[in-house]
PDB file of C-alpha atoms and ligand atoms in Angstrom:
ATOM      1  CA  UNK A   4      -6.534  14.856 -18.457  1.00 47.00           C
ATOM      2  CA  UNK A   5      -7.700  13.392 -15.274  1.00 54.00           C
ATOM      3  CA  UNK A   6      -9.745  15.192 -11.978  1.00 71.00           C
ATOM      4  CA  UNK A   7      -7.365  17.136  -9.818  1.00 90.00           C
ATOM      5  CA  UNK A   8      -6.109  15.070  -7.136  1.00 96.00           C
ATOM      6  CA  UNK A   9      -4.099  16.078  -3.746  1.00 97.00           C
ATOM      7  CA  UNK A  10      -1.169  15.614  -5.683  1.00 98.00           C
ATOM      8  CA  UNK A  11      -1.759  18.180  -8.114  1.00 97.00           C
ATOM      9  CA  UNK A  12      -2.133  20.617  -4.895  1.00 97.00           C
ATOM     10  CA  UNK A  13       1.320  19.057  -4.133  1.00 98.00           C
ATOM     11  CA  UNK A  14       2.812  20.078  -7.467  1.00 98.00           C
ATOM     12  CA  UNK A  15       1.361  23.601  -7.776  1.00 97.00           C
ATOM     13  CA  UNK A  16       2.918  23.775  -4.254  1.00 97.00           C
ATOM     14  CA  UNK A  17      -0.852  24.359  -2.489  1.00 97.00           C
ATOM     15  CA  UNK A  18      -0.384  21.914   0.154  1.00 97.00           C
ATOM     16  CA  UNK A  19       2.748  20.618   1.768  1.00 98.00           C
ATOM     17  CA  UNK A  20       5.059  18.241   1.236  1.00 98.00           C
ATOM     18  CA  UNK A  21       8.394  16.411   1.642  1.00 98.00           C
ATOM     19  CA  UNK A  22       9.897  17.067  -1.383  1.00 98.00           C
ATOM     20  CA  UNK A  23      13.355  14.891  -1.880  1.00 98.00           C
ATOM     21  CA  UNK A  24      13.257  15.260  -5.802  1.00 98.00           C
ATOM     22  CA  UNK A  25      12.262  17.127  -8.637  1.00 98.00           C
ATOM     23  CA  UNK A  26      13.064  17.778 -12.552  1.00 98.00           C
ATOM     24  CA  UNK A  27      10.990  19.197 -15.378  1.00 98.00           C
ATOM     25  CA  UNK A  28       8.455  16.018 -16.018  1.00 98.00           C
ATOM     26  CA  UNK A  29       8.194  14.458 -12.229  1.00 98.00           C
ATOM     27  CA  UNK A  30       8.342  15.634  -8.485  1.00 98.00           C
ATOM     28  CA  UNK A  31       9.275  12.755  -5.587  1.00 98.00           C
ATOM     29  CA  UNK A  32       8.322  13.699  -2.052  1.00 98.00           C
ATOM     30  CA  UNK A  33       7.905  10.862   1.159  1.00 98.00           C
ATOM     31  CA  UNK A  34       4.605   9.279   1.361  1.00 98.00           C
ATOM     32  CA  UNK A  35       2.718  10.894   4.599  1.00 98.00           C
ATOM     33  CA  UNK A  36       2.025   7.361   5.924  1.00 98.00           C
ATOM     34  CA  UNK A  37       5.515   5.418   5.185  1.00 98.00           C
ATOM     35  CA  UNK A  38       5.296   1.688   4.988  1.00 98.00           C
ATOM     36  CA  UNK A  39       9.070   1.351   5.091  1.00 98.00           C
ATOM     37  CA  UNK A  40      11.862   3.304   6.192  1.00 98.00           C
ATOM     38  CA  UNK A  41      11.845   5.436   3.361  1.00 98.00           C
ATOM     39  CA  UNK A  42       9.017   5.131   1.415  1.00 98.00           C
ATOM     40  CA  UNK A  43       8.974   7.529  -1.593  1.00 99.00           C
ATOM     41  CA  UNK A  44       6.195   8.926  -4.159  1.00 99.00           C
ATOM     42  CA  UNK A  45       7.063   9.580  -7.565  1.00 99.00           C
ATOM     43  CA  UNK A  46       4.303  11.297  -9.681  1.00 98.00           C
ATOM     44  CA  UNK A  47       4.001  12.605 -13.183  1.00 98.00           C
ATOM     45  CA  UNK A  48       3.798  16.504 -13.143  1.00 98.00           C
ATOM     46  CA  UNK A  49       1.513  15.915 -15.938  1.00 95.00           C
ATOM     47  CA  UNK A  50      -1.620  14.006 -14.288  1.00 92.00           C
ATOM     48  CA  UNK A  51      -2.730  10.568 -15.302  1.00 97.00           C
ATOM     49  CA  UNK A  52      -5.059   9.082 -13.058  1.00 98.00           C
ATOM     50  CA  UNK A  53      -3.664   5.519 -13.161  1.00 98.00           C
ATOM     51  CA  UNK A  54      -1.527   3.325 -15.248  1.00 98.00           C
ATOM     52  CA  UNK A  55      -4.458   1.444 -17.102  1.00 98.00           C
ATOM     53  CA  UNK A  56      -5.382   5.044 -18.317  1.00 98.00           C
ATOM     54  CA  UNK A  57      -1.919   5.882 -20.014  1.00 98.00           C
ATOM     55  CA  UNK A  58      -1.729   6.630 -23.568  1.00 98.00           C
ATOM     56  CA  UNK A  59       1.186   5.458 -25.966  1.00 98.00           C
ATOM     57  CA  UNK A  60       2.315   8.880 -26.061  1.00 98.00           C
ATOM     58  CA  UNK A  61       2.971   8.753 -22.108  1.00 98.00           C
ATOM     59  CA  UNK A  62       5.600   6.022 -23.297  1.00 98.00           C
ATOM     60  CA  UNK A  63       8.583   8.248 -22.917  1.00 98.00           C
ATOM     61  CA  UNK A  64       7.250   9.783 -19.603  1.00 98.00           C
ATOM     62  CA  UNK A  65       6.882   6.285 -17.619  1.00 98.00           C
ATOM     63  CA  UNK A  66       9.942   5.494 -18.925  1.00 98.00           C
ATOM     64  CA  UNK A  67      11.534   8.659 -17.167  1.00 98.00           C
ATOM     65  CA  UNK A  68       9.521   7.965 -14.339  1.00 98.00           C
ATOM     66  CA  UNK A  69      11.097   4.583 -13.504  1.00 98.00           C
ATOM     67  CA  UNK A  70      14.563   5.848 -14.320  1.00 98.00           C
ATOM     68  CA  UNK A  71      13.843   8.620 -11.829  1.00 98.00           C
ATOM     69  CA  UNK A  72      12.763   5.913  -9.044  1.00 98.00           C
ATOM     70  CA  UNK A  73      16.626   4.092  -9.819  1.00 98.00           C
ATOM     71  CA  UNK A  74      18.360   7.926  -9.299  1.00 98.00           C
ATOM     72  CA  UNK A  75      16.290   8.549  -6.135  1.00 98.00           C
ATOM     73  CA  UNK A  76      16.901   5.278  -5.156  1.00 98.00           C
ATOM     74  CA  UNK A  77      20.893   5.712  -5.113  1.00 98.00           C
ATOM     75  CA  UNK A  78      20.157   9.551  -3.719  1.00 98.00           C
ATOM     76  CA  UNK A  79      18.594   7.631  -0.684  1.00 98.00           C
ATOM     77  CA  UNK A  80      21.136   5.132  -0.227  1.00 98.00           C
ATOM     78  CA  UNK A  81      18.827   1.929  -1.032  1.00 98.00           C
ATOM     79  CA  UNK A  82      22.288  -0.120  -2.148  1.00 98.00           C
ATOM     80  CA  UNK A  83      21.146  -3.177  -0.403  1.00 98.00           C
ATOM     81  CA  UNK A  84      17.648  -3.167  -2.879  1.00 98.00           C
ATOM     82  CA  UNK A  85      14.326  -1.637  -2.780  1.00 98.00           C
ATOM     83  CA  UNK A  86      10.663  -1.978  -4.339  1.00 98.00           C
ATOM     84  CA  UNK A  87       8.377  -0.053  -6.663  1.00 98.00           C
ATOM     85  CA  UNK A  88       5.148  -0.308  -6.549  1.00 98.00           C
ATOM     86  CA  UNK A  89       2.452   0.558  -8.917  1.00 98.00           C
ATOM     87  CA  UNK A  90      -0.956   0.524  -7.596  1.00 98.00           C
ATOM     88  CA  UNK A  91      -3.873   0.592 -10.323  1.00 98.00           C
ATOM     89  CA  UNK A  92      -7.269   1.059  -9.581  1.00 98.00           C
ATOM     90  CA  UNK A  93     -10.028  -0.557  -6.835  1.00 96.00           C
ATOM     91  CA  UNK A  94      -8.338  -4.282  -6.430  1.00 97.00           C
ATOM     92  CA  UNK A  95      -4.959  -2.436  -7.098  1.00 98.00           C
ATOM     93  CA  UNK A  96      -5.544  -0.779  -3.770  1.00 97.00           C
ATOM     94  CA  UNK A  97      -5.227   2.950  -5.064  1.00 98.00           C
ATOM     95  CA  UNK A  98      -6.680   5.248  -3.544  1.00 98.00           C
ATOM     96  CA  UNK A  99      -5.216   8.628  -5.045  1.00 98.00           C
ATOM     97  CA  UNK A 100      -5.944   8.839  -8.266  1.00 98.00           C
ATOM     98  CA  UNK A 101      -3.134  10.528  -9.967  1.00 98.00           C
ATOM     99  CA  UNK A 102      -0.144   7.992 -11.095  1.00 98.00           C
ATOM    100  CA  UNK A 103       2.659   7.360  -8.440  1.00 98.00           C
ATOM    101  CA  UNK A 104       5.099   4.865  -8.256  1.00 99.00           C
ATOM    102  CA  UNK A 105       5.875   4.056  -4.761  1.00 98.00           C
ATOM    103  CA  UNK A 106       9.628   3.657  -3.816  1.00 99.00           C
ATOM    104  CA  UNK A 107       9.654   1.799  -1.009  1.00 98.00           C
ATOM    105  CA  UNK A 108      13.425   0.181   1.005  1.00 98.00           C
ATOM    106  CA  UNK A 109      15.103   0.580   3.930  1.00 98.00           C
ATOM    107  CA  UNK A 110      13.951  -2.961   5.586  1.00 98.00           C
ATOM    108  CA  UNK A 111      13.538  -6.441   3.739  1.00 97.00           C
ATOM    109  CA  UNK A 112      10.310  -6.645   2.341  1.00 97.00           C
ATOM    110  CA  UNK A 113       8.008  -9.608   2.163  1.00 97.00           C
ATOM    111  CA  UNK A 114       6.794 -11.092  -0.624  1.00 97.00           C
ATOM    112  CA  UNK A 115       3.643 -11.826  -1.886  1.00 95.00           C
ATOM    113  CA  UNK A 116       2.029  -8.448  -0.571  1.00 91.00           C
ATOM    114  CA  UNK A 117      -1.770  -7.937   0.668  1.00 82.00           C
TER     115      UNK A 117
HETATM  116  P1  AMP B 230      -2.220   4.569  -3.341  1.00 79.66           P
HETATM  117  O1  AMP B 230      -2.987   3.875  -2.240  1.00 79.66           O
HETATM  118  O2  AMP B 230      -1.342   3.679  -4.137  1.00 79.66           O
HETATM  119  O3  AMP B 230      -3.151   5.406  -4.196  1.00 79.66           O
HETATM  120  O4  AMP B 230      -1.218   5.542  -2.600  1.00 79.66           O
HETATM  121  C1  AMP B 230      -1.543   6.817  -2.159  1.00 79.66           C
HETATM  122  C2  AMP B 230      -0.506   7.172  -1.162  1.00 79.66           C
HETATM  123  O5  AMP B 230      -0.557   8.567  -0.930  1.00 79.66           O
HETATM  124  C3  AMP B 230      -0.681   6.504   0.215  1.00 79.66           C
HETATM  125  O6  AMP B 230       0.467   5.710   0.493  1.00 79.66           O
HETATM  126  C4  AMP B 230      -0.836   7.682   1.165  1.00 79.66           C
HETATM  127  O7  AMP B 230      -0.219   7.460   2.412  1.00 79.66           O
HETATM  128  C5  AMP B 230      -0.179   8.798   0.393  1.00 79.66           C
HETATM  129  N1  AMP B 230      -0.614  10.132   0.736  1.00 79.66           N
HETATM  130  C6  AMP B 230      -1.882  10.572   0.902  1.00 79.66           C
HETATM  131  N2  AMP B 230      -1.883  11.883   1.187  1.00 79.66           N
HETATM  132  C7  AMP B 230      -0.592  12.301   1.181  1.00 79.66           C
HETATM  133  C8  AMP B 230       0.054  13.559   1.394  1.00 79.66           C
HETATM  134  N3  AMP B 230      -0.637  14.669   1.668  1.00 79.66           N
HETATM  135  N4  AMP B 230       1.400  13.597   1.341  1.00 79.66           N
HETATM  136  C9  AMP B 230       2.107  12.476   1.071  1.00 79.66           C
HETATM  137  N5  AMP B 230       1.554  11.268   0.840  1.00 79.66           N
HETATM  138  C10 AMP B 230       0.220  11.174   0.896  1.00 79.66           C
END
């Protein structure tokens, strides 16, 4: 288990949020500083604090994760192509430490990032 984060007060519904998708393992709401058009947090209801800390019994659950990312992606009308983005720990640039994917589309993106 990892620290309680902001996002866990997003789950249990403490603090507020966006909130464009949600099933039994994961809950998607928009990032509160968007970097794109729509730019999209996935998280794991259950919390693990980063991707270098999951387990190979989270192996189903970041496998749902990512599948979630494509169905929110077609929800939001991203036909045209989007990104996902992973950040993991200091030089990953994360700064909340509870796993997210970020969905991010709406504008061509450039490549390589910061
Ligand atoms: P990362 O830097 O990869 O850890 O991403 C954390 C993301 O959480 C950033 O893009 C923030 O803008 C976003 N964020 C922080 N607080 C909130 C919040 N209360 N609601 C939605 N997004 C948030």
């Amino acid at each position: 288990m990892s620290e309680d984060t902001l996002f866990g007060k997003i789950i249990r519904r403490e603090i507020p949020a966006d909130i464009v998708y949600e099933d039994d393992l994961c809950l998607a709401f928009r990032d509160i500083t968007p970097q794109a058009p729509t730019h999209i947090l996935v998280i794991p209801k259950q919390p693990i604090a980063m991707l270098s800390a999951a387990q190979a019994e989270d192996k189903a659950l970041l496998g749902h994760l990512i599948f979630a990312v494509s169905e929110i992606a077609r929800q939001q009308k991203l036909d045209s192509g989007y990104r996902v983005v992973i950040n993991t720990g200091e030089d990953g640039g994360q700064t909340v430490f509870h796993l997210h994917l970020h969905l991010l589309g709406g504008r061509a993106l450039g490549w390589p990032p910061g």
